[in-house]
XYZ file of C-alpha atoms in Angstrom:
673
model
C 213.858 9.175 158.693
C 216.981 10.070 160.673
C 218.571 13.393 159.846
C 222.234 14.150 160.280
C 223.126 16.004 163.451
C 225.558 18.871 163.007
C 227.779 20.335 165.707
C 228.707 24.010 165.861
C 230.991 25.580 168.464
C 230.280 29.209 169.282
C 232.286 31.666 171.339
C 230.112 33.479 173.892
C 231.982 36.477 175.292
C 230.978 38.141 178.543
C 230.054 35.057 180.613
C 231.615 34.974 184.080
C 229.524 32.530 186.145
C 227.095 29.583 185.852
C 224.134 31.988 185.976
C 225.327 33.577 182.729
C 225.728 30.164 181.126
C 222.225 29.152 182.204
C 220.644 32.219 180.570
C 222.504 31.593 177.301
C 221.609 27.887 177.323
C 217.917 28.590 177.994
C 217.747 31.050 175.082
C 219.589 28.700 172.700
C 217.344 25.739 173.489
C 214.285 27.691 172.297
C 215.614 27.922 168.728
C 214.085 25.663 166.068
C 216.270 22.684 165.143
C 218.366 22.621 168.317
C 218.835 19.153 169.789
C 221.414 19.646 172.519
C 223.210 22.630 174.048
C 226.253 22.709 176.307
C 227.529 26.055 177.617
C 230.743 26.513 179.619
C 231.270 29.740 181.536
C 234.917 28.798 182.120
C 235.824 28.487 178.434
C 233.092 30.870 177.213
C 232.132 28.332 174.579
C 228.763 26.907 173.527
C 228.523 23.547 171.761
C 225.362 23.360 169.706
C 224.014 20.092 168.252
C 221.327 20.776 165.654
C 219.690 19.362 162.519
C 220.769 22.161 160.161
C 217.549 24.190 160.359
C 218.754 26.442 163.153
C 219.040 30.145 162.272
C 222.412 31.079 163.754
C 222.015 34.727 162.751
C 218.746 35.031 164.693
C 220.221 33.146 167.645
C 223.178 35.520 167.602
C 220.905 38.553 167.790
C 219.026 36.993 170.719
C 222.170 36.214 172.711
C 223.672 39.619 171.961
C 220.465 41.092 173.325
C 221.205 39.299 176.591
C 224.488 41.204 176.760
C 226.890 38.568 175.442
C 229.028 38.181 172.337
C 228.296 35.526 169.712
C 230.823 34.215 167.173
C 230.961 30.713 165.614
C 234.581 29.530 165.775
C 234.369 26.703 163.273
C 231.956 25.594 160.541
C 229.284 23.044 161.299
C 230.430 19.502 160.718
C 228.380 16.290 160.438
C 228.791 13.758 163.199
C 227.410 10.298 163.755
C 225.909 10.932 167.175
C 226.225 13.450 169.959
C 228.923 12.338 172.408
C 230.531 14.248 175.237
C 234.262 14.663 175.011
C 235.907 12.824 177.879
C 239.070 13.940 179.568
C 241.693 11.420 178.560
C 244.824 10.278 180.287
C 247.493 12.904 180.334
C 250.764 11.168 179.871
C 251.692 7.801 178.516
C 254.735 5.846 179.515
C 256.831 6.025 182.585
C 259.582 8.253 183.828
C 263.105 7.340 182.883
C 266.199 7.339 185.059
C 267.909 10.582 185.898
C 270.514 11.451 183.301
C 273.375 13.694 184.226
C 274.311 13.978 180.579
C 271.416 16.096 179.396
C 272.513 19.731 179.549
C 269.922 22.425 179.078
C 270.294 25.220 176.565
C 268.442 28.483 176.535
C 264.838 27.965 175.575
C 263.546 29.291 172.284
C 260.841 31.897 172.085
C 257.413 30.383 172.126
C 254.515 31.478 169.990
C 251.258 31.984 171.801
C 248.054 30.484 170.559
C 245.817 33.060 168.943
C 242.374 33.417 170.401
C 239.528 33.423 167.893
C 238.527 36.898 166.893
C 234.957 37.800 167.746
C 233.988 39.736 164.658
C 230.330 39.731 165.645
C 230.634 41.099 169.154
C 229.128 44.554 169.594
C 231.286 45.598 172.518
C 234.625 44.852 174.131
C 234.768 41.952 176.573
C 237.160 41.238 179.415
C 239.004 38.367 177.779
C 239.748 39.806 174.343
C 243.500 39.915 173.640
C 245.164 43.223 174.411
C 242.165 44.746 176.221
C 243.025 46.171 179.634
C 240.395 45.800 182.349
C 239.445 49.499 182.426
C 238.592 49.434 178.700
C 236.058 46.616 178.955
C 232.348 47.269 178.524
C 231.618 46.449 182.176
C 234.292 48.840 183.407
C 233.155 51.668 181.132
C 229.553 51.278 182.268
C 230.598 51.216 185.942
C 232.717 54.369 185.533
C 229.937 56.132 183.624
C 227.353 55.299 186.324
C 229.730 56.430 189.088
C 230.459 59.675 187.239
C 226.726 60.302 186.785
C 226.073 59.794 190.508
C 228.973 62.110 191.420
C 227.617 64.749 189.045
C 224.120 64.347 190.537
C 225.518 64.827 194.025
C 227.433 67.996 193.059
C 224.569 69.511 191.076
C 222.091 68.481 193.765
C 224.105 70.456 196.320
C 223.872 73.518 194.078
C 220.208 73.004 193.098
C 218.466 71.173 195.985
C 215.041 71.286 194.344
C 216.344 69.281 191.382
C 218.202 66.686 193.490
C 215.604 63.844 193.151
C 215.406 64.248 189.351
C 219.204 64.366 189.048
C 219.602 61.101 190.963
C 216.887 59.441 188.874
C 218.798 60.393 185.715
C 222.058 59.150 187.272
C 220.395 55.859 188.244
C 219.180 55.269 184.689
C 222.725 55.584 183.310
C 223.597 52.279 184.962
C 220.121 50.787 185.245
C 219.102 51.019 181.572
C 221.465 48.243 180.355
C 220.533 46.090 183.365
C 216.810 46.525 182.690
C 217.309 45.776 178.992
C 219.123 42.527 179.823
C 216.374 41.599 182.294
C 213.699 42.177 179.641
C 215.581 40.185 176.985
C 216.147 37.317 179.434
C 212.432 37.285 180.300
C 211.492 37.183 176.608
C 213.873 34.252 176.070
C 212.808 31.950 178.859
C 214.567 33.372 181.954
C 212.116 35.751 183.662
C 213.724 35.509 187.113
C 217.335 36.633 186.951
C 219.717 38.738 189.005
C 219.027 41.612 186.604
C 215.296 41.255 187.279
C 215.839 41.613 191.040
C 218.002 44.681 190.582
C 215.598 46.306 188.115
C 212.516 45.831 190.321
C 214.394 46.980 193.423
C 215.799 50.096 191.731
C 212.465 51.134 190.207
C 210.710 50.531 193.524
C 213.283 52.610 195.395
C 212.813 55.500 192.982
C 209.023 55.170 193.295
C 209.096 55.626 197.073
C 211.527 58.558 196.937
C 214.781 56.695 197.718
C 216.514 57.849 194.552
C 219.965 58.122 196.134
C 219.789 54.560 197.496
C 218.719 53.310 194.062
C 221.698 54.996 192.390
C 224.226 53.625 194.908
C 222.810 50.083 194.733
C 223.115 50.099 190.926
C 226.748 51.220 191.171
C 227.533 48.465 193.701
C 225.899 45.897 191.439
C 227.921 47.072 188.430
C 231.097 47.131 190.514
C 230.508 43.536 191.601
C 229.977 42.463 187.978
C 233.139 44.281 186.862
C 235.290 42.655 189.552
C 233.790 39.247 188.847
C 234.568 39.645 185.151
C 238.115 40.766 185.891
C 238.802 37.788 188.164
C 237.264 35.325 185.727
C 239.260 36.803 182.850
C 242.531 36.496 184.789
C 241.892 32.850 185.596
C 240.823 32.109 182.012
C 243.893 33.814 180.538
C 246.207 31.781 182.762
C 244.631 28.540 181.575
C 244.874 29.624 177.943
C 248.539 30.531 178.479
C 249.290 26.833 178.879
C 249.256 26.705 175.088
C 252.532 28.655 175.202
C 254.220 25.561 176.635
C 254.140 24.068 173.158
C 255.921 25.928 170.345
C 253.912 27.303 167.454
C 256.317 25.893 164.857
C 257.595 22.312 164.535
C 260.337 20.786 162.374
C 258.786 17.952 160.361
C 260.998 15.355 158.682
C 259.568 14.850 155.208
C 261.638 11.945 153.795
C 264.869 13.512 154.980
C 263.911 17.095 154.161
C 263.271 19.213 157.280
C 260.422 21.713 156.881
C 258.862 24.270 159.220
C 255.172 23.580 159.856
C 252.602 24.784 162.355
C 252.622 22.519 165.412
C 248.824 22.296 165.357
C 248.985 20.768 161.858
C 250.969 17.722 163.053
C 249.171 14.410 162.756
C 249.715 10.960 164.225
C 252.574 9.242 162.412
C 254.473 12.411 161.441
C 258.196 12.429 162.263
C 259.568 15.590 163.865
C 263.046 16.805 164.789
C 263.546 18.242 168.290
C 266.835 20.140 168.490
C 268.790 20.755 171.708
C 267.039 23.471 173.717
C 263.734 23.140 171.843
C 260.405 22.380 173.460
C 258.612 19.288 172.186
C 255.737 20.443 169.951
C 253.741 17.216 170.298
C 253.448 13.950 172.181
C 255.463 11.217 170.554
C 257.885 8.316 170.740
C 261.637 8.563 170.165
C 262.743 6.729 167.005
C 266.283 8.124 166.826
C 268.632 9.866 169.261
C 269.430 10.009 172.956
C 269.000 13.012 175.217
C 267.761 14.256 178.580
C 264.436 16.106 178.701
C 263.282 18.549 181.359
C 259.738 17.389 182.112
C 259.307 19.464 185.274
C 256.571 21.720 183.808
C 254.515 18.635 182.887
C 255.198 15.811 185.353
C 257.007 17.555 188.206
C 260.098 15.378 187.691
C 262.822 17.224 189.583
C 265.724 16.291 187.259
C 266.005 15.808 183.484
C 264.832 12.391 182.279
C 266.899 10.414 179.808
C 265.073 9.546 176.595
C 266.235 7.059 173.992
C 264.639 4.982 171.224
C 261.195 3.751 172.255
C 260.662 6.235 175.103
C 257.653 8.560 175.284
C 258.071 12.319 174.855
C 255.488 14.761 176.221
C 254.499 18.008 174.534
C 255.994 20.996 176.349
C 259.074 19.204 177.714
C 262.463 20.826 177.000
C 265.163 18.904 175.144
C 268.693 18.845 176.524
C 271.934 18.273 174.621
C 271.043 15.691 171.977
C 268.864 15.939 168.871
C 265.841 13.616 168.811
C 263.652 12.324 166.032
C 260.197 11.618 167.369
C 257.149 9.976 165.815
C 253.970 11.884 166.755
C 251.471 9.791 168.737
C 248.704 12.359 169.424
C 247.057 15.177 167.477
C 247.509 18.755 168.700
C 244.060 18.890 170.296
C 244.786 15.707 172.250
C 248.390 16.161 173.396
C 249.581 16.387 177.000
C 249.138 20.161 177.340
C 245.682 20.125 175.717
C 244.560 17.396 178.098
C 245.857 19.307 181.124
C 243.876 22.356 179.951
C 240.734 20.239 179.676
C 241.315 18.726 183.115
C 241.546 22.206 184.659
C 238.456 23.446 182.826
C 236.437 20.357 183.722
C 237.462 20.589 187.370
C 236.484 24.263 187.558
C 233.147 23.559 185.892
C 232.336 20.808 188.391
C 233.387 23.026 191.291
C 231.519 26.184 190.263
C 227.987 25.010 191.209
C 229.155 24.445 194.794
C 230.807 27.849 194.958
C 227.801 29.625 193.442
C 224.885 27.662 194.929
C 222.505 30.609 194.607
C 223.094 30.765 190.853
C 222.583 27.019 190.533
C 219.136 27.223 192.121
C 218.253 30.624 190.659
C 215.215 29.236 188.843
C 213.618 28.555 192.256
C 215.502 30.954 194.503
C 214.863 34.202 192.629
C 211.073 33.779 192.307
C 211.014 32.822 195.990
C 212.824 36.028 196.946
C 210.354 38.086 194.909
C 207.364 36.358 196.537
C 208.771 36.930 200.037
C 209.523 40.579 199.215
C 205.962 41.054 197.918
C 204.487 39.487 201.058
C 206.623 41.712 203.302
C 205.538 44.805 201.359
C 201.810 43.972 201.148
C 200.697 41.839 204.097
C 201.406 44.266 207.004
C 199.650 47.249 205.338
C 196.700 45.170 204.155
C 196.240 42.899 207.171
C 197.547 45.086 209.988
C 196.987 48.601 208.631
C 200.743 49.312 208.859
C 202.329 52.213 207.006
C 202.701 51.490 203.284
C 205.920 53.447 202.790
C 207.779 51.682 205.603
C 206.871 48.147 204.488
C 207.397 48.748 200.778
C 210.880 49.991 201.677
C 211.492 46.780 203.662
C 210.218 44.657 200.781
C 212.628 46.381 198.398
C 215.460 45.837 200.892
C 214.716 42.098 200.839
C 215.025 42.118 197.049
C 218.496 43.639 197.345
C 219.600 41.389 200.196
C 218.372 38.349 198.293
C 220.315 39.215 195.152
C 223.278 36.797 194.773
C 225.580 39.591 193.628
C 224.480 41.744 196.543
C 225.421 38.891 198.874
C 228.901 38.889 197.371
C 229.195 42.671 197.664
C 228.060 42.678 201.303
C 230.962 40.534 202.566
C 231.027 40.709 206.371
C 233.615 42.920 208.011
C 235.122 39.902 209.770
C 235.951 38.284 206.429
C 237.462 41.510 205.101
C 239.619 41.768 208.234
C 240.754 38.167 207.814
C 241.746 38.730 204.197
C 243.741 41.810 205.198
C 245.457 39.966 208.037
C 246.390 37.161 205.644
C 247.806 39.622 203.121
C 250.047 41.143 205.795
C 251.450 37.655 206.401
C 252.006 36.919 202.721
C 248.778 34.929 202.223
C 246.694 36.113 199.278
C 243.214 34.631 199.739
C 240.675 34.999 196.956
C 237.484 35.307 198.990
C 235.472 34.704 202.121
C 234.208 31.334 200.850
C 237.791 30.073 200.829
C 238.256 31.142 204.444
C 235.130 29.258 205.470
C 236.243 26.112 203.641
C 239.745 26.251 205.129
C 238.228 25.944 208.576
C 236.703 22.582 207.626
C 239.705 21.013 205.815
C 240.390 17.455 207.014
C 243.105 16.427 204.559
C 245.934 18.304 202.824
C 247.780 17.010 199.755
C 251.204 18.421 198.878
C 253.144 18.368 195.647
C 256.828 17.510 196.192
C 259.065 19.510 193.884
C 259.126 23.195 194.814
C 256.488 22.722 197.512
C 257.844 20.407 200.197
C 261.308 20.570 198.628
C 263.569 23.397 197.476
C 262.749 22.731 193.815
C 266.384 22.326 192.759
C 268.925 19.505 193.295
C 271.715 19.832 195.847
C 274.882 17.801 196.373
C 274.175 15.636 199.418
C 277.202 13.295 199.381
C 280.744 13.441 198.002
C 282.203 9.915 197.794
C 285.983 9.557 197.677
C 287.622 6.619 195.862
C 291.058 7.331 194.345
C 290.951 11.044 195.262
C 289.896 12.978 198.341
C 286.395 14.383 198.622
C 287.540 17.988 198.138
C 289.659 17.048 195.109
C 286.724 15.146 193.592
C 284.473 18.182 194.051
C 287.115 20.598 192.664
C 287.661 18.533 189.508
C 283.928 17.894 188.977
C 283.241 21.640 189.254
C 285.930 22.254 186.648
C 284.315 19.818 184.222
C 280.914 21.480 184.749
C 282.069 25.120 184.545
C 279.871 27.063 182.118
C 276.991 24.560 182.116
C 273.396 25.571 182.904
C 272.263 22.018 183.632
C 270.491 21.780 187.040
C 272.824 19.041 188.294
C 275.868 20.979 187.076
C 274.648 24.044 188.963
C 274.279 21.915 192.103
C 277.927 20.823 191.839
C 279.145 24.382 191.248
C 277.039 25.688 194.169
C 278.475 23.043 196.516
C 282.039 23.921 195.439
C 281.359 27.609 196.168
C 279.907 26.800 199.589
C 282.982 24.690 200.404
C 285.327 27.463 199.256
C 286.771 25.432 196.373
C 287.742 27.054 193.072
C 286.830 24.876 190.041
C 289.828 23.308 188.364
C 290.737 25.067 185.059
C 289.335 22.963 182.215
C 289.327 23.043 178.428
C 287.862 21.040 175.536
C 284.617 20.500 177.421
C 282.113 18.414 175.491
C 278.701 16.947 176.244
C 278.333 13.253 175.425
C 274.589 12.641 174.841
C 273.242 9.906 177.053
C 276.478 9.620 179.009
C 277.883 12.766 180.607
C 280.494 15.478 180.103
C 284.195 15.253 179.260
C 286.983 17.824 179.678
C 290.745 18.115 179.795
C 292.165 19.181 183.177
C 295.877 19.524 183.838
C 296.566 17.737 180.570
C 294.546 14.619 181.438
C 291.132 13.433 180.214
C 288.315 13.619 182.773
C 284.777 12.289 182.455
C 281.792 13.067 184.699
C 278.618 11.128 183.994
C 276.045 8.513 184.892
C 276.686 5.232 186.654
C 275.821 3.276 183.505
C 278.363 5.239 181.452
C 281.044 4.695 184.125
C 280.368 0.960 184.210
C 280.555 0.802 180.413
C 284.048 2.271 180.655
C 285.041 -0.529 183.029
C 286.398 1.902 185.587
C 284.160 1.008 188.527
C 284.955 -1.658 191.117
C 282.266 -3.860 192.616
C 282.636 -2.134 195.992
C 282.262 1.325 194.434
C 279.229 0.199 192.408
C 277.584 -1.149 195.581
C 278.140 2.123 197.476
C 276.673 4.108 194.583
C 273.699 1.750 194.225
C 272.902 2.300 197.910
C 272.757 6.063 197.345
C 270.536 5.583 194.289
C 268.204 3.561 196.510
C 267.768 6.759 198.543
C 266.456 8.530 195.457
C 269.672 10.358 194.643
C 271.135 11.114 191.213
C 274.770 10.029 190.837
C 277.614 11.593 188.843
C 280.811 9.498 188.678
C 284.186 11.214 188.084
C 286.754 9.280 186.040
C 290.289 10.323 185.090
C 291.681 8.244 182.231
C 290.451 4.817 183.417
C 290.560 5.500 187.154
C 287.482 6.276 189.265
C 288.337 9.289 191.424
C 285.036 9.696 193.217
C 281.312 10.345 192.848
C 278.733 12.943 193.807
C 275.168 12.240 194.946
C 272.462 14.844 194.370
C 268.827 15.198 195.368
C 266.143 17.859 195.678
C 266.132 18.256 199.462
C 263.142 19.204 201.664
C 262.566 22.791 202.733
C 263.861 23.608 206.196
C 260.344 24.262 207.514
C 258.574 21.381 205.745
C 258.674 18.987 208.714
C 257.505 21.747 211.071
C 254.568 22.582 208.812
C 253.488 18.940 208.525
C 253.717 18.557 212.308
C 251.545 21.658 212.825
C 248.832 20.198 210.590
C 249.008 16.864 212.420
C 248.540 18.714 215.719
C 245.305 20.159 214.293
C 244.092 16.664 213.412
C 244.554 17.231 209.675
C 245.845 14.275 207.630
C 248.623 14.951 205.112
C 249.933 13.204 202.000
C 252.465 13.926 199.264
C 251.350 13.483 195.639
C 254.321 13.586 193.288
C 254.954 13.113 189.588
C 258.588 12.361 190.389
C 260.134 8.898 190.114
C 259.009 6.607 192.989
C 262.477 6.062 194.554
C 263.071 9.826 194.728
C 259.627 10.694 196.102
C 259.556 7.797 198.570
C 262.938 8.817 199.988
C 261.764 12.399 200.551
C 258.436 11.230 201.961
C 260.061 8.848 204.426
C 262.420 11.598 205.556
C 259.471 13.889 206.262
C 257.270 11.167 207.703
C 254.412 11.786 205.258
C 252.278 9.351 203.244
C 253.604 9.333 199.671
C 252.143 8.515 196.275
C 254.656 8.855 193.442
C 254.816 8.641 189.663
C 251.457 10.412 189.366
C 250.327 12.130 186.195
C 248.159 15.294 186.437
C 244.909 13.363 186.078
C 246.098 10.848 188.692
C 246.502 13.613 191.283
C 243.052 14.886 190.414
C 241.604 11.372 190.747
C 243.157 10.903 194.204
C 241.590 14.152 195.409
C 238.195 13.201 193.958
C 238.471 9.818 195.697
C 239.100 11.493 199.057
C 236.274 13.971 198.532
C 233.980 11.087 197.614
C 234.677 9.618 201.056
C 233.590 12.859 202.715
C 236.982 14.520 203.235
C 237.364 18.275 202.797
C 240.584 18.505 200.788
C 243.193 21.209 200.305
C 245.858 20.835 197.600
C 249.211 22.644 197.787
C 251.302 22.875 194.601
C 253.199 25.136 192.251
C 253.392 23.604 188.779
C 251.405 23.123 185.586
C 250.972 19.466 186.499
C 249.310 20.543 189.771
C 246.694 22.796 188.135
C 243.979 20.105 187.637
C 244.310 19.007 191.267
C 244.310 22.627 192.507
C 241.081 23.206 190.599
C 239.480 19.953 191.834
C 240.315 20.465 195.524
C 237.919 22.159 197.929
C 240.731 24.678 198.502
C 243.714 25.107 196.185
C 246.892 26.620 197.659
C 249.704 27.698 195.314
C 253.249 28.551 196.284
C 254.134 32.173 195.539
C 256.911 31.204 193.137
C 254.695 28.830 191.167
C 253.589 28.948 187.546
C 250.949 31.451 186.404
C 248.342 28.761 185.834
C 248.839 27.391 189.353
C 248.557 30.867 190.874
C 245.326 31.608 188.999
C 243.752 28.162 189.513
C 244.173 28.148 193.284
C 242.045 29.884 195.905
């Protein structure tokens, strides 16, 4: 008889590395009724498949005894069969043409997703909302142990005869919780852990009279754990902050009546209203309206993308000037932002075993270290009549040297000097392992927007038809005065650089899907897209051909019309950084291959790539960039990824080395190395 399998998701606070996850998984698998367990140190979640007989209360007590929190985040629910959740494609549909008409308004405040409250946890963990790092349990224990050692040192100076006893007491302040966790892990299927090594080494040191060394080693161990927890919490918080890219509240159209609902309650088929300046709360398809959307946080598109009926809208994109009605095409847990989060988490999970190889093989490595330490301590005295004290001390030293956390703490001086030298040059490197990997990189992938380019459009060409170039620029700046649209800012910046004052304008109005109109010197002026200019019949065949040639170079075009006469046009593009070509040439001189991976429209990216002389792949979604990097790594390349946006985060996490630009998004800065 087949029984129904239930799935329960449980929040496990306090995990910072794969070794932690392995201990929790081993303990959970021993419970009656458990069929499958999956534990993620990155998300601090455990997925438990069971037949309903499992005693979650008893399991919670066991895992708390290991030093971790335990809180189910949703009730058990029947499911047909266990199936791993696969990372799905991130974005559907293609990128539309650049639309000069979509003007950006100030963004609305965004509600942040609430983290589940751990009502069962018995102490504060690093990633709980509002908890500063010095108030966490690991930090408090580290400070208490350090204070105890300082007190032992001061009192020992005053009372030398009591110095050994004082240091033993100080050692136990930090060692007691470590020893308790080691004992609980041993009772629950993990007898050989980092805590076991530290406990044996500390007790052995005290037994041979090295009480001060034992106390200092315990403090260093606790310090390493505290710093590891802090770093892991920072990275985890940045990934969770991606949820802020989608608003907490959505406007649902209920048969003509607009109602405020929670964005996470939206379901496929719902119709929502996205007002000018709002962020899209869900993935969907436009069923009414025409506007330009800023998709740069999601796809890397450098200019707003025009959206009209039938076009795809991605959660987190920012609406421009026109209101849109959108039919939802994905549930909240499966929208663009949610999929990007999963891509980042999955990439970090697959990368962690390589970064922490000792933890991965701890079930064989740790017993091996203990056997070697025992042989070093026993064989010379027994076989060669060597001094017991000397060789026991050496055996205990091997235990400490063999501890994975001790290896991290004992970073060579050369690595520390390299990190400091990098910091003085503006390079913030997250560890010695990254330095080692950088030396073996054979291929570097670059994002385009904000990485190889300036990250903002600039006026590259002013085309004169019925007016001079300077007059065209002066009038266009007048039409755009007061606008915050990126292309408008490019026109105003170019006018300032050329020393031209914008023409005085009034009655300015945005025309959704077309452009902007204004009255200047008593005459009607229009500045907008090529399609809108052609619809007005004001463009000659020769002018249209000249503009089409500029569009072929990946440039956005704004045509200036007065009454029915075409005065001129302006071409704009996000131009490369001044030092981009030099940087690519330096890598080529080192024998390192380079490529540009861009979410921007192919004509735009190809034009920039050809100008820089770099291999280009364009129109890539976040998971596409990640797939390209995995393909290269599968062929044996050691890959570095350089980027700055949300859409780069999965690739940054998947690369052997992730490099983020200093002005990038928080998630990019925390995902990279």
